[in-house]
Structures are given as structure tokens and as C-alpha cells.
XYZ file of C-alpha atoms in Angstrom:
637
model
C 101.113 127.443 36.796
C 102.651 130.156 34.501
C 101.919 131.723 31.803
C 103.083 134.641 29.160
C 101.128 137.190 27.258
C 101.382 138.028 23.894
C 99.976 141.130 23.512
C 100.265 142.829 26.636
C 96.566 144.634 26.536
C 95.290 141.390 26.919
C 93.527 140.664 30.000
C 93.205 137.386 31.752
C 89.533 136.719 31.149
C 90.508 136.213 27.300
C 92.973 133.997 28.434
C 93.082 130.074 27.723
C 94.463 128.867 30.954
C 95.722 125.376 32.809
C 93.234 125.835 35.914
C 89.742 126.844 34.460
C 87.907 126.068 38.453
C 90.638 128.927 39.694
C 90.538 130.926 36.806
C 86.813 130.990 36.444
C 86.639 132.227 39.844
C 89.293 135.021 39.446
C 87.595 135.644 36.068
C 84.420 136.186 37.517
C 85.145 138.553 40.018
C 87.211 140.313 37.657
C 83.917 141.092 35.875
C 82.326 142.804 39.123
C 85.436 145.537 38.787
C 87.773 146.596 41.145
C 84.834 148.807 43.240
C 82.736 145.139 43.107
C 85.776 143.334 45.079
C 87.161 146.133 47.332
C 83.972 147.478 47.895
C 81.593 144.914 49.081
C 81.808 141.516 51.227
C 82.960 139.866 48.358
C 81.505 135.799 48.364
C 82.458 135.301 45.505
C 85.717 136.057 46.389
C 86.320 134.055 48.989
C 85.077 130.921 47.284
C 87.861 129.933 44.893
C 89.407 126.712 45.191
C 93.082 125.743 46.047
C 94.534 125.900 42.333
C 96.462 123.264 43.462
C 99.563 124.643 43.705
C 103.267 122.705 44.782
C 106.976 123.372 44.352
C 108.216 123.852 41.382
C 110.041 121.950 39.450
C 113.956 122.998 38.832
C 113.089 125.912 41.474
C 115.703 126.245 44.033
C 115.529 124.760 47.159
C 114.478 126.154 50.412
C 116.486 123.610 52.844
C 118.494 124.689 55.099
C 120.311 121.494 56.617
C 120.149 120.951 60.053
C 122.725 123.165 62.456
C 123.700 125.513 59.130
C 122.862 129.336 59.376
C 120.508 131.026 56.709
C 121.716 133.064 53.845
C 119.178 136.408 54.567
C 117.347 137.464 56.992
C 114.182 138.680 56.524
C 112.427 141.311 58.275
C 108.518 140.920 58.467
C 106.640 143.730 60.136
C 103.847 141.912 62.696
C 101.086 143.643 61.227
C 98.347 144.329 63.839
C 100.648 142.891 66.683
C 102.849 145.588 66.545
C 105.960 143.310 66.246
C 108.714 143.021 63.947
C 109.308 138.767 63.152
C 112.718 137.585 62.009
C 112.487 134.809 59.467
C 115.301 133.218 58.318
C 115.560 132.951 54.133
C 115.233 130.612 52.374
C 114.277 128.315 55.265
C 111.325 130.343 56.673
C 112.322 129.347 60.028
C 110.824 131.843 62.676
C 113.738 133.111 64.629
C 112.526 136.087 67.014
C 110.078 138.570 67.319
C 110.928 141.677 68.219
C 107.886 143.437 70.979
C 107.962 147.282 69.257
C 104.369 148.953 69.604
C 102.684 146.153 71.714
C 103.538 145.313 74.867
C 104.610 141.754 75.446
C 103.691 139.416 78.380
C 107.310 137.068 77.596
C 109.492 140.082 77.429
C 107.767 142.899 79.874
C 108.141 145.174 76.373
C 106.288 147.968 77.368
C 105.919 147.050 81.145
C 109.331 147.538 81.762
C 111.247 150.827 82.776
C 113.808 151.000 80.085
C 110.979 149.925 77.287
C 108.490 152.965 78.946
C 111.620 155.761 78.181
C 111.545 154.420 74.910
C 108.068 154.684 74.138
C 107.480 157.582 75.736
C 104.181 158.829 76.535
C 103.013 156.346 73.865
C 103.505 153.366 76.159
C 99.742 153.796 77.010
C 98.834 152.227 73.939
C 98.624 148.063 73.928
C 98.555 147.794 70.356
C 100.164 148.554 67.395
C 100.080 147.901 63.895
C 103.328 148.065 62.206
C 103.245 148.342 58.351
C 106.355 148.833 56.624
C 110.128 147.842 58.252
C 113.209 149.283 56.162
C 116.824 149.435 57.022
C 118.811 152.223 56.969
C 121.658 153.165 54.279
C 124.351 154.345 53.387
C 125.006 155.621 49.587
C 121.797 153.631 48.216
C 123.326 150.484 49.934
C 122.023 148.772 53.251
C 124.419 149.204 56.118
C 122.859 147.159 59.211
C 122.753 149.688 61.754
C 119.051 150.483 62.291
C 115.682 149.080 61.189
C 112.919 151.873 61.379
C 109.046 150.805 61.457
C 105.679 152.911 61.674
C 102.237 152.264 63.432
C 99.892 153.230 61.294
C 97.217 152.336 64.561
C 98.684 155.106 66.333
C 101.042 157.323 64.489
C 104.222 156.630 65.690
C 107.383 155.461 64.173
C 109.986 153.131 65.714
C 113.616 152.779 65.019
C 115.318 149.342 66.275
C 118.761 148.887 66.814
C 119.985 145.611 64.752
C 123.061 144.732 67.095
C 120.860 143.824 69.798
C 117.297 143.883 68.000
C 115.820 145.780 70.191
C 114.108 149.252 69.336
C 116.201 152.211 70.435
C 113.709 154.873 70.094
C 109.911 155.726 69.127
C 108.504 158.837 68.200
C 104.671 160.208 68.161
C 104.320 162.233 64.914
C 102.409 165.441 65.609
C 99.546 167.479 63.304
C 98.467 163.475 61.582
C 96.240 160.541 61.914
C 97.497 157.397 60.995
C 101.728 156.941 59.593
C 100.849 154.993 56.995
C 103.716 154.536 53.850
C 107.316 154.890 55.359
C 110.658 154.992 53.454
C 113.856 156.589 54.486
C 116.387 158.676 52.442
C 118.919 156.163 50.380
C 121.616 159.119 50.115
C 124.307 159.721 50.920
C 122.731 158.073 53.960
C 119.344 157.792 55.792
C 119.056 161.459 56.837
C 115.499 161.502 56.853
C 112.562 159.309 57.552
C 109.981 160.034 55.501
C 106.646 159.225 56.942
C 103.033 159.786 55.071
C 100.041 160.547 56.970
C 97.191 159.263 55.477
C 93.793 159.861 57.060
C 93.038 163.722 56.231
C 91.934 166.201 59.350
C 91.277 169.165 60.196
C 94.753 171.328 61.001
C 94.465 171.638 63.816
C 92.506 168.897 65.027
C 90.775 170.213 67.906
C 87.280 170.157 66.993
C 86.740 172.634 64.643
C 85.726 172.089 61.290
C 84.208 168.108 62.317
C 81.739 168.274 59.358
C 83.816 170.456 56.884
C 86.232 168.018 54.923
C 87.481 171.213 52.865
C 89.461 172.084 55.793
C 90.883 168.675 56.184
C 94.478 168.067 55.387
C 97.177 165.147 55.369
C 100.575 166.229 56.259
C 103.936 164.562 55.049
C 106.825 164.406 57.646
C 110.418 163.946 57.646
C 112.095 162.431 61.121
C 115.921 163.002 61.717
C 117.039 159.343 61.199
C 119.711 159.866 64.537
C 118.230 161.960 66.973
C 114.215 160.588 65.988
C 112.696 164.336 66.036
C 110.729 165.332 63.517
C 112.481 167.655 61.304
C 109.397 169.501 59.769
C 106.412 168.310 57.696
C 104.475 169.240 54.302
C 101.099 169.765 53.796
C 99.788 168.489 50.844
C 96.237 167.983 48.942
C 94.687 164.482 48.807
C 95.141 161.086 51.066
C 99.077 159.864 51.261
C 99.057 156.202 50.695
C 102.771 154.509 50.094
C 105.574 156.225 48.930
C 109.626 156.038 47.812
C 112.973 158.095 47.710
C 115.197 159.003 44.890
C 118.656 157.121 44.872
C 120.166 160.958 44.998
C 118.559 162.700 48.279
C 117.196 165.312 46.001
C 113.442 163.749 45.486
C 110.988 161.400 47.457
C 107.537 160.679 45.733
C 104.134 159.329 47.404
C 101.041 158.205 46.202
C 97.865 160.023 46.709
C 94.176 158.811 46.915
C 91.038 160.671 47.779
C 91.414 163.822 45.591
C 87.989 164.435 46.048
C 88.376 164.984 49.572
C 85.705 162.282 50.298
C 84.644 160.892 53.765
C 82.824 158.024 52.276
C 83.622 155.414 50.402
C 81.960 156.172 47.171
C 83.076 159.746 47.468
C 86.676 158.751 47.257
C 86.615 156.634 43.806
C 84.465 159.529 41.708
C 87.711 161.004 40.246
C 89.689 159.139 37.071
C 92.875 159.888 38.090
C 94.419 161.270 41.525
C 97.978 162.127 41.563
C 101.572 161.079 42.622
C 102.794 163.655 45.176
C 106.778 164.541 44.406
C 108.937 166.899 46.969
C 111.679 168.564 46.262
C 113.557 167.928 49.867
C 116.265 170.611 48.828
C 113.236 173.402 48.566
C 111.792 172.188 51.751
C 114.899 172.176 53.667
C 115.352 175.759 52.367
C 111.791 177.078 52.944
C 112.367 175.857 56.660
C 115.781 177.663 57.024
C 113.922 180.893 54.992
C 111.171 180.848 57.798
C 108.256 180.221 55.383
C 106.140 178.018 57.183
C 103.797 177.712 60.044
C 103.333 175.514 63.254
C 100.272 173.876 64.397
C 98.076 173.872 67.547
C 100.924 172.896 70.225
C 103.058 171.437 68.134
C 106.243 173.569 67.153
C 107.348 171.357 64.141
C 107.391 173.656 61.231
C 104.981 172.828 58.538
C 105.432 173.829 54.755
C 103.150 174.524 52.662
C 103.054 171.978 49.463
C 99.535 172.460 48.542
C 98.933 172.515 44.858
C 100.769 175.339 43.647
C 103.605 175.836 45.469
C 107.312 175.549 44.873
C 108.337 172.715 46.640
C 105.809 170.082 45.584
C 104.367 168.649 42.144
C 101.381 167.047 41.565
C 101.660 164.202 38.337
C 98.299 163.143 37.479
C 97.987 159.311 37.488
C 95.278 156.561 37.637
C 92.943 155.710 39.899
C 93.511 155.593 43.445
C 96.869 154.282 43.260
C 98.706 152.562 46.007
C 102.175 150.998 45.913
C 104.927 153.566 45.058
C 108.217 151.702 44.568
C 111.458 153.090 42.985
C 113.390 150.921 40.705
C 116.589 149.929 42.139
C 118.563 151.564 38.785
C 117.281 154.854 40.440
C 115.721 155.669 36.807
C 111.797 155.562 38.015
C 109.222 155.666 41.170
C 106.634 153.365 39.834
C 103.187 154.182 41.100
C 100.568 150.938 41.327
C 97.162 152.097 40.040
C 94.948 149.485 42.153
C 91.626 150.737 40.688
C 93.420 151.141 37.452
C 94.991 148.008 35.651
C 98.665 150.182 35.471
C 101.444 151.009 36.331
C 102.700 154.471 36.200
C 106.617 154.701 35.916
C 108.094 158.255 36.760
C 111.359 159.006 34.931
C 113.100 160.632 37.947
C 115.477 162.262 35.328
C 112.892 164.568 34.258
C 112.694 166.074 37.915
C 114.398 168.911 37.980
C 113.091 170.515 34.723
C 109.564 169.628 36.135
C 110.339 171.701 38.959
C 112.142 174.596 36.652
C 109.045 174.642 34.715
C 110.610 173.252 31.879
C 107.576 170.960 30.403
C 104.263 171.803 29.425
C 102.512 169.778 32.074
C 103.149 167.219 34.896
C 102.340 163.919 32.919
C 105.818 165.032 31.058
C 107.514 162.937 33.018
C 105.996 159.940 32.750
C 108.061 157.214 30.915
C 105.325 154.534 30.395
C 101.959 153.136 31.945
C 102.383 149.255 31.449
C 98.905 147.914 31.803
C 99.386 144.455 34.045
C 96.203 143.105 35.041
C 93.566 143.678 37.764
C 94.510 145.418 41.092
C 98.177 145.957 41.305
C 99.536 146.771 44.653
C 103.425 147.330 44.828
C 106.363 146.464 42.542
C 109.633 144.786 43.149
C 112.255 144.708 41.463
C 115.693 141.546 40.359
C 118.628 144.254 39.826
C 118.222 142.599 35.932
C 115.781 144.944 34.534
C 112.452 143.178 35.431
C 109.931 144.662 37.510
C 107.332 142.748 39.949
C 104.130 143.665 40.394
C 101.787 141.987 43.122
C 97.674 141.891 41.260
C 95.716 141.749 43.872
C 92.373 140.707 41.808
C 94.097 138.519 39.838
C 95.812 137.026 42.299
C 99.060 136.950 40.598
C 102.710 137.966 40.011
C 103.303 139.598 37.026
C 107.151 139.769 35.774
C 107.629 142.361 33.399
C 110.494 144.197 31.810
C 110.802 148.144 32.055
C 112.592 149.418 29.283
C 110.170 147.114 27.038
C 107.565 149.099 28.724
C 108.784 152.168 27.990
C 109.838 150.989 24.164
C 105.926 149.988 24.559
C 104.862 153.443 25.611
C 106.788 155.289 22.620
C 104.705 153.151 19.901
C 107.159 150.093 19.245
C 105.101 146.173 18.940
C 107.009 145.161 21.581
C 105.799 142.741 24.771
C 107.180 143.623 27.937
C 104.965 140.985 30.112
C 107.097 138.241 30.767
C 105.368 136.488 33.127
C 102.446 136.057 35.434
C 102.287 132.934 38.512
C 99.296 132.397 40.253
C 99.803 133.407 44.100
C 97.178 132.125 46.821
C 95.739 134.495 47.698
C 94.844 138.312 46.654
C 98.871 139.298 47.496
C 99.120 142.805 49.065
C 103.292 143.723 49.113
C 105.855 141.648 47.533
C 109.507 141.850 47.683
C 113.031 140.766 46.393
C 115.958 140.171 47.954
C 118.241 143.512 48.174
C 115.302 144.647 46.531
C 115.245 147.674 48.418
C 119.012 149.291 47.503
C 120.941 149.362 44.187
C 122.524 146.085 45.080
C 119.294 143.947 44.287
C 120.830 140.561 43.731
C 117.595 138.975 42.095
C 117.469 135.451 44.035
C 114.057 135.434 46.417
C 110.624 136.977 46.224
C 107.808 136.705 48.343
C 104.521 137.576 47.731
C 102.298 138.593 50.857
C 99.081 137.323 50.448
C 96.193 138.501 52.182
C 93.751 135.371 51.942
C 95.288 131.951 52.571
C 91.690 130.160 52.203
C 92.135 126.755 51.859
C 95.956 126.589 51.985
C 96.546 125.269 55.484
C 95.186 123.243 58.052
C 91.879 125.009 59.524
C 91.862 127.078 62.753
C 88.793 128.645 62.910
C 86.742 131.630 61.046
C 90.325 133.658 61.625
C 92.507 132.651 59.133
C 95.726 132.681 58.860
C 97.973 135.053 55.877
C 100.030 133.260 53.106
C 103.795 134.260 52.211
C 104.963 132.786 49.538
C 108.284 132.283 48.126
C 109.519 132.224 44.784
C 112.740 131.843 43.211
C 113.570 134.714 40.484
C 117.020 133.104 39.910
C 116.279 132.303 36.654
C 114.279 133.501 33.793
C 110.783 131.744 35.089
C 109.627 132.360 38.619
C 108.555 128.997 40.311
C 106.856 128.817 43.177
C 109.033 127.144 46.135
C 106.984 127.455 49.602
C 103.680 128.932 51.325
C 104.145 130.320 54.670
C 101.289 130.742 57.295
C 101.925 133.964 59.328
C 99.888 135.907 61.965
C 98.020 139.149 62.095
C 98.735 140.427 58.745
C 102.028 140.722 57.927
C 101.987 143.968 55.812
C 105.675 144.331 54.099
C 109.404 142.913 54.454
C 112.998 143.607 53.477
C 115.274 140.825 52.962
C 119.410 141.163 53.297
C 122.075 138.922 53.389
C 123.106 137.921 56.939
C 126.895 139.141 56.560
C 124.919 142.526 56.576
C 124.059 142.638 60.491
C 126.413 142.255 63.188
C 124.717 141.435 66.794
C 125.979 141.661 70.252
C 125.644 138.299 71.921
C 125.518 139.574 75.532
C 124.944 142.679 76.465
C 127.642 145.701 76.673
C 127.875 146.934 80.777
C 128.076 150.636 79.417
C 125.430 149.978 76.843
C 123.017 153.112 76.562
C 119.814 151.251 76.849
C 120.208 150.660 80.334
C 122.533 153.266 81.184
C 119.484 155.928 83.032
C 118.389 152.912 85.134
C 122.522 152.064 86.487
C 122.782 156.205 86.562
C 119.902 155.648 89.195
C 121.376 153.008 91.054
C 124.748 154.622 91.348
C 122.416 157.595 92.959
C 121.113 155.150 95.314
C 124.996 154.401 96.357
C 123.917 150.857 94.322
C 126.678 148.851 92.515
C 124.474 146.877 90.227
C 126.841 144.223 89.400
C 127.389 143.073 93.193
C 125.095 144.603 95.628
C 121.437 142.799 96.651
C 120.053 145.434 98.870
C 116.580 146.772 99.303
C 116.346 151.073 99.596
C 112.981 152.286 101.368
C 112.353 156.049 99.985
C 108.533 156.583 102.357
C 106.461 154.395 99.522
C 108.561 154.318 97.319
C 110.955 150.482 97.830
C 113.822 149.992 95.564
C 115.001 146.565 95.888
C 118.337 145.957 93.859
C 119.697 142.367 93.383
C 121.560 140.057 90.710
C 120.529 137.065 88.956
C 123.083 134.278 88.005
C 121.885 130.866 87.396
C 119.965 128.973 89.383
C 120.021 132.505 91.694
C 118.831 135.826 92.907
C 121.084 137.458 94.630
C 117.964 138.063 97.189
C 115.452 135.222 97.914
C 113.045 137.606 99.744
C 112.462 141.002 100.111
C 109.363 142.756 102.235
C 107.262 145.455 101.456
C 104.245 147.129 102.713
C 100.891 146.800 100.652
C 100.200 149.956 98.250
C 104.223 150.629 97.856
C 105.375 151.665 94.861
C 108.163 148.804 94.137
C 110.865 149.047 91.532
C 112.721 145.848 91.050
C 116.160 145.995 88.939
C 117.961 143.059 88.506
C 121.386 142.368 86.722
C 122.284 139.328 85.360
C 126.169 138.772 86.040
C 126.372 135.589 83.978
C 129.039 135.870 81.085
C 127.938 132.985 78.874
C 125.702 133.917 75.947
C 121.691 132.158 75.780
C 121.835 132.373 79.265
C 118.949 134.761 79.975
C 117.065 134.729 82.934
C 113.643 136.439 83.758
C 111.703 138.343 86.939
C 108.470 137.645 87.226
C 105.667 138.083 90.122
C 102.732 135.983 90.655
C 99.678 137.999 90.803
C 101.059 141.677 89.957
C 101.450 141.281 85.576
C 105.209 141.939 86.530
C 107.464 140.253 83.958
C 110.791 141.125 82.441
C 114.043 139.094 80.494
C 116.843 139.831 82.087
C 119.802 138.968 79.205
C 123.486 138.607 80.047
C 125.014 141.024 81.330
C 121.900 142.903 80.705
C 120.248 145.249 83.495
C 116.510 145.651 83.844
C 113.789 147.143 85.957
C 110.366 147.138 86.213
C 108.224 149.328 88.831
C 104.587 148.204 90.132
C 102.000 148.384 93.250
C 102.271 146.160 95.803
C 98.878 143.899 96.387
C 96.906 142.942 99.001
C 98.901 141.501 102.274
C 100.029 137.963 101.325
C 103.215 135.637 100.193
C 103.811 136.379 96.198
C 106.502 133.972 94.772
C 108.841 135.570 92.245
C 110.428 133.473 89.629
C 112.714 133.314 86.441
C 110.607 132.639 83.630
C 113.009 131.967 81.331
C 114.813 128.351 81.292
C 118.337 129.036 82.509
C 119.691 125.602 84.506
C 119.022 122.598 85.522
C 117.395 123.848 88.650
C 115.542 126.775 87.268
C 112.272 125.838 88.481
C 114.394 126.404 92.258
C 115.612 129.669 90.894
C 112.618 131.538 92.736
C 111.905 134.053 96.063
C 109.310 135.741 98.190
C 107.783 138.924 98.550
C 106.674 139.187 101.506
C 103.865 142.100 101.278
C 102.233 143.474 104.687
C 99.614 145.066 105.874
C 99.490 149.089 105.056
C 99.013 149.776 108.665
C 101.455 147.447 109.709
């Protein structure tokens, strides 16, 4: 169901719509306010029925035939299991997840050696709960190298390589508590990573000041997109929530929330407006090289100052606890999503620098317009024709408006700039368009991440699962094309066309992500491509062998109980989706082993006792035979 506003202060509860039992719901929970909803338990909002949506008619169609290869692929961050999941677009078809902060039992992510010199220290962690995935660029445009990824759980950030989709590197960000909104520098290419932290603390955290939230502060930090150390951070006043770069490398923006400084719920929604956060990364970058800033606690990462006040931040006042902060792929505006507020606040990035020279008379100066949209918006996309999307998160609805009418709007013209609003199902978080992310937006596919599914697929217990929908923007309606259930709370995606990422099939011999564990070998005299030998170091065994289908290059090796065991295994097979696996009954050892790929994984040895070993992933017609023993004896033995 669509339907178009003519004046665009009117609000959908003076609306005559097509689906009164959805409406009426919406409507009535619309009454409550936005504190009603967010704030409480919310029956009434969970009691609406299906509005009984389908395909729409003329839309374009999502069929892929059978044995034909996608036109995009998206990128869907795993939400709370710490995975990245590759969907093919427009099919939907699942085609990989990619293990990142979790640790996964089909993989050995996390278990195994190469994944723990990844993850670092963090590897201690089971969980994750990746946010927001975006690929890296190169003058405003996508270039496929690297996807990048935070955990907002704990406050880390992830880069993963897109030739082989696997992550490359992971960083713990220092002096914060919880990476929440994460965007990367468009130009001239992905410099920085930009990565808010939201939850505010005391600086440093080390006990002091537990019931003083005056002394608590969030901290904004760039990461060196190629070497993944953190460059330096800002401090700032008030909660960091989502936030953008300009299409020049000069500016990034981020929403803030809690300028109260509140520790309770209440406390954080007292103020009218909070503010949108802009940095001027040129003045950073030169307060670092000038020596004006601090460090704190252990950490040496410099930190600037961008408190209220100071010359490398501004602080634009903007309604009410806003969220989403998206910039508009013309490179014109960072739109800012009010969520308790029914608008959106649109930045003219062109006003920037004389902000900064202290050219205007205040910090609302630069904003363009403040299109009110409806009840709870969340983020905006955008179709590379002009049109902005904007998720409603109350109203549970796309709305489809046009900027420039909004800013025609804002300077007194009768002009309406809604153009559209579709029902979603349900309460849709982040949306996104295809390209929707670069200047090269190409305005064909939008999905709309919805946080409640309800009723829309079959049951599966009091855990439900999400709802992405797709919608085709080809035209001048959006229609509704296909729900998709996904896991765990998928919390953002970026879509590109699949010409745009070039993978390895099998793995390169001299490929870095293995190359400390063959360095090893070779120290061990170890040849990794032909030798099957087993290296006794006091407790320490190092068994070595190769895998090619149905085959281990060693069908048993012995060890005593409580040695410390480190298997590596290369598989010498040539032909590509021929992947084997390692993994031992009774110890939680498991691994892939790719081809051409080297792995190893290191573990105790158990009580005395026969342990099969076993490729676990289907290689040939006599994989189940592809197996061996370890043989473990006693200690004393």
C-alpha cells in the first residue's frame, strides 16, 4: 500500500488510509509518543496485524534463474553473531557467512592459529555484535579491496579482505566503551576509519569517578585504514550515535544523544535538542602533529580535545536524540534522523568551512532544511536521482522524499517534497540503496531492515526472526518485491555490483595470512607442501602433514596426555571447492583447510585413549574414509 501527502506537515493519524486494522494500530501507538514506544514494553506494539502485504505489481522481479550469477552482492553485518552474511541481490540467496568477532564451530574462526594473530588478544571474547559493514574507496567510489566492520559488544573493529573474504585484521579501540556508528573516509581514498564510541566513561576508566557522570566522556577515533592502528581520537561532549564523511576528506559529522549527560533513561530525553558533532579532520591532523593533545591511562594514542569550544569541532544544535547520520551521495548534505523528533536535519556541507572561520552568527547557519517525515526516523538512503529515504520506525514506513523540495520547503515556497511513504513490516531500523553508499548510487534496490517480523513468517518460537525487505526504486513508485527472514539482528548493509569484487578461488602459496605459520614450519626444517612428520619439542608436539582428497598425509600420530599439540595441515589439492577440514573428536578442535590453503590449530591433549580425527568438510566420494588416529598415552608413560 502507498500513499502521498499533500501537505507535508501532515501526519499519518489524519490520514484516510487503505488498511484501517494496520493503521489503527500504528495510529494508536503513535498517540503514546516516541518515549511511550521506545520507552516501555510496548503491547500495543507488538499487536498489529499482517497488513497484508505481497509483491507488487509492475515491481521488478527478484528471480534469478537457475545456474545464473546475481547482479550485487550484498553485505549484511550478523548482528549479535558477530558475522558478516553474503546475500546475493536481487535473489536473496544466502551465499556465505563470514566468522569475524565470534568464533565458529564449522570454520575453527577464532580457534585456529592464524584467526588468534588476527584477533589478537581479543580472541577471548565468543561473541560479537557487528553493526555497520562498509567498503572501502577510492575518490568517493567503491573499489573492492576491503570491507571494515565494528563490534559494538566489545569495541573492536574488523577489516576483511574481499579477495578471499576473510578478515585480515582486528583492532581493540582504546580509552571507549562500545564502537558503535562506523564510516570510513570517501577521499581521495579510505585513509581513515572513523569509529564513534558511544557509551560515555570516565577518562580514564579505572575506577575513579564511578558515580560522577560529569567526568564521563565519549571519545571519537580515527583507525589508519592499511596498517589498522589507531591514528588518534577526539573527545567530545554528549553520546556518539551514527555518523558520515564528507565526499572531500575535509569533514566527517556524527550524531550525538545524551547531552544531558544522563545515566538513566529519563535523564537522557530531558533536553529539546542535542547536537550533530562535525570535525574538521585537517585541524585534528594538525593539532596531533602540533603536540596539543594528551594520552590516556596506558594507552599512548593521542587524544584531542573537541569539547565544546575548541577549534577543531562544532556543535549544530538539532532535534531530539537523533540517530541516523547519512550523507547524500551529491556530497551537498549529512542528514541527521531526529528519532524522538519527526525530522530530518540536512547539513549543507558547503557552509563548513565558514562555520569553522567563524563566519555565521551561530551553528544552526548551516542547516539547509528540517523536512518533517513522520514518527521515528532512523537513517536515510539515498537513488543518485535526488530523492532521499528515510526508514520511520513508529510508523513503520518508507518515506521517499525529494531534497531540494525540502530545502525550497525550508526557504518559505508551498511546495511538497514527500513523495511517498510504503508500509514496511515491521518498525525498520537501517535501510539502504544500491551504490547508495558512494557518488555512483545507481537507484535500483532498497531494503528496509526491519526489526519486528511478527506475523510475517512461519512461527519458531517466542524468538522471532528480523524482516528485510526489498523494494524496487527503479521507477518513480517504490513497490514492495520480497520479505526476507534473517537471524540475530541484522543491523546495516551495503550493496555493490558484483563486477566490483574480484576473489581468489584457491588460495595463493605465498599468501600473507598463512605466511607466520609456513615461516614456523620452515624453522622446524618442515616443507609444508610435502612433508608428514611429527616434531616433539619436551610438551610441546608439532605434527605436520597434508591433506588431498580422500587423504592425510598421516593416518596416526601419538602423543602423550597433557601435550601441547599443534596440528598444521596443507591441502595440496589444485582444484577449486575442494576444501577439506581437521577435526578431533572430543578436544573442540576444528578447522577448513581450503586449497592450497595452510592451517593450524594448537590444543591439550585428553585423557589416555583412541581420538579419531576427520575431514569435516565433504571432499570425495570416500570422505567419510578420509579419517586417522591419535593415539594419546598415558603422562607417565
Amino acid at each position: 500500500m502507498t500513499k502521498r501527502d499533500d501537505d507535508p506537515k501532515n501526519t499519518d493519524q489524519n490520514e484516510e488510509v487503505a488498511n484501517p486494522g494496520r493503521r489503527s494500530f500504528l495510529g494508536a501507538t503513535a498517540t503514546v509518543g516516541a518515549l511511550g514506544v521506545t520507552g516501555g514494553t510496548g503491547t500495543a506494539l507488538m499487536m498489529g496485524g499482517s497488513g497484508g502485504a505481497q509483491a507488487a505489481e509492475g515491481a521488478k522481479s527478484k528471480d534469478v534463474p537457475l545456474g545464473q550469477l546475481d547482479d550485487y552482492y550484498g553485505f549484511w553485518s550478523g548482528g549479535q553473531s558477530g558475522e558478516i552474511r553474503i546475500y546475493g541481490v536481487p535473489s536473496m540467496r544466502e551465499i556465505m557467512r563470514v566468522p569475524v568477532f565470534n568464533h565458529c564451530s564449522a570454520t575453527g574462526w577464532g580457534m585456529t592459529n592464524e584467526s588468534k594473530r588476527i584477533m589478537g588478544d581479543s580472541h577471548r571474547f565468543t561473541n560479537g555484535d557487528t553493526h555497520h559493514p562498509h567498503l572501502s574507496y577510492t575518490d568517493g567510489s567503491h573499489d573492492g579491496r576491503y570491507l571494515y566492520v565494528n563490534d559494538k559488544a566489545n569495541s573492536r573493529v574488523a577489516r576483511v579482505r574481499l579477495d578471499v573474504f576473510k578478515p585480515d585484521a582486528m583492532v581493540s579501540v582504546p580509552n571507549v566503551q562500545s564502537v558503535h556508528g562506523l564510516r570510513l573516509q570517501k577521499a581521495p581514498k579510505t585513509g581513515y576509519v572513523f569509529a564513534n564510541g558511544e557509551f560515555h566513561i570516565p577518562q580514564p576508566n579505572d575506577g575513579r569517578d564511578l558515580d560522577n557522570p560529569d567526568n564521563y566522556w565519549c571519545l571519537w577515533t580515527a583507525i589508519d585504514g592499511e596498517t589498522m592502528e589507531v591514528a588518534w581520537q577526539v573527545m567530545v561532549d554528549g553520546n556518539l550515535d551514527n555518523m558520515d564523511a564528507d565526499y572531500t576528506g575535509k569533514y566527517a559529522a556524527a550524531t550525538c544523544y545524551n547531552s544531558e549527560k544522563g545515566v538513566k533513561l529519563n535523564e537522557k530525553m530531558r533536553s529539546e535538542r542535542d547536537w550533530v558533532v562535525v570535525f574538521n579532520i585537517e585541524r585534528i591532523e594538525q593539532a596531533v602533529k602540533d603536540g596539543n593533545y594528551t594520552t590516556i591511562g596506558d594507552s599512548e594514542v593521542p587524544v584531542v580535545d573537541g569539547r565544546h569550544g575548541t577549534e577543531v569541532t562544532r556543535y549544530v544544535p538539532i532535534p531530539k536524540n537523533p540517530h541516523g547520520c547519512n550523507t547524500s551521495t551529491d556530497g551537498k548534505y549529512f542528514i541527521a534522523a531526529g528519532k524522538l523528533s519527526p525530522t530530518a536535519s540536512m547539513i549543507d556541507i558547503s557552509k563548513l568551512d565558514d562555520l569553522f572561520a567563524g563566519n555565521l552568527e551561530n551553528e544552526r547557519d548551516v542547516i539547509a532544511a528540517e523536512p518533517e517525515l513522520g514518527l521515528g526516523p532512523l537513517h536515510t538512503t539515498y537513488d543518485g536521482r535526488g530523492n532521499a529515504y528515510t526508514t520511520l520506525f513508529i510508523d513503520s514506513q518508507i518515506v521517499k522524499w525529494n531534497m531540494e523540495k525540502a530545502v525550497r520547503h525550508y526557504n518559505g515556497e508551498d511546495v511538497n517534497y514527500i513523495v511517498q511513504k510504503l508500509d514496511v513490516h515491521y518498525q525498520p531500523g537501517h535501510n539502504h540503496a544500491s551504490l547508495a553508499e558512494s557518488k555512483d548510487a545507481d537507484g535500483q534496490w532498497l531494503f528496509s531492515l526491519n526489526k519486528f517480523s511478527k506475523d510475517r513468517f512461519l512461527p519458531v518460537g517466542p524468538l522471532h526472526p528480523e524482516n528485510d525487505q526489498m523494494i524496487d526504486i527503479s521507477g518513480e513508485e517504490m513497490k514492495l518485491v520480497h520479505d526476507t527472514p534473517t537471524f540475530a539482528e541484522p543491523h546495516d548493509t551495503v550493496i555493490v555490483p558484483r563486477d566490483m569484487i574480484t576473489t581468489k578461488q584457491i588460495w595463493d602459496r605465498d599468501d600473507p595470512f598463512f605466511a607466520e605459520t609456513v615461516r614456523r614450519a620452515k624453522e622446524d626444517g618442515i616443507d609444508v607442501e610435502s612433508d608428514n612428520k611429527v616434531i616433539r619439542d619436551g610438551n610441546d608436539v608439532r605434527v605436520y602433514m597434508t591433506s588431498s582428497a580422500p587423504r592425510y598425509g598421516l593416518t596416526e600420530f601419538r602423543v602423550k596426555e597433557g601435550n601441547e599439540v599443534t596440528v598444521t595441515i596443507t591441502n595440496v589439492d589444485t582444484v577449486e571447492d575442494v576444501s577439506h577440514g581437521f577435526c578431533v573428536i572430543g578436544h573442540g578442535v576444528v578447522m577448513e583447510v581450503n586449497p592450497q590453503q595452510t592451517s593450524s590449530i594448537t590444543f591439550t591433549a585428553g585423557s589416555p585413549g583412541v581420538y579419531w580425527y576427520y575431514c569435516n568438510w565433504f571432499c570425495h566420494a570416500l570422505h567419510m574414509e578420509m579419517a586417522g588416529r591419535m593415539l594419546v598415552e598415558p603422562a607417565d608413560s
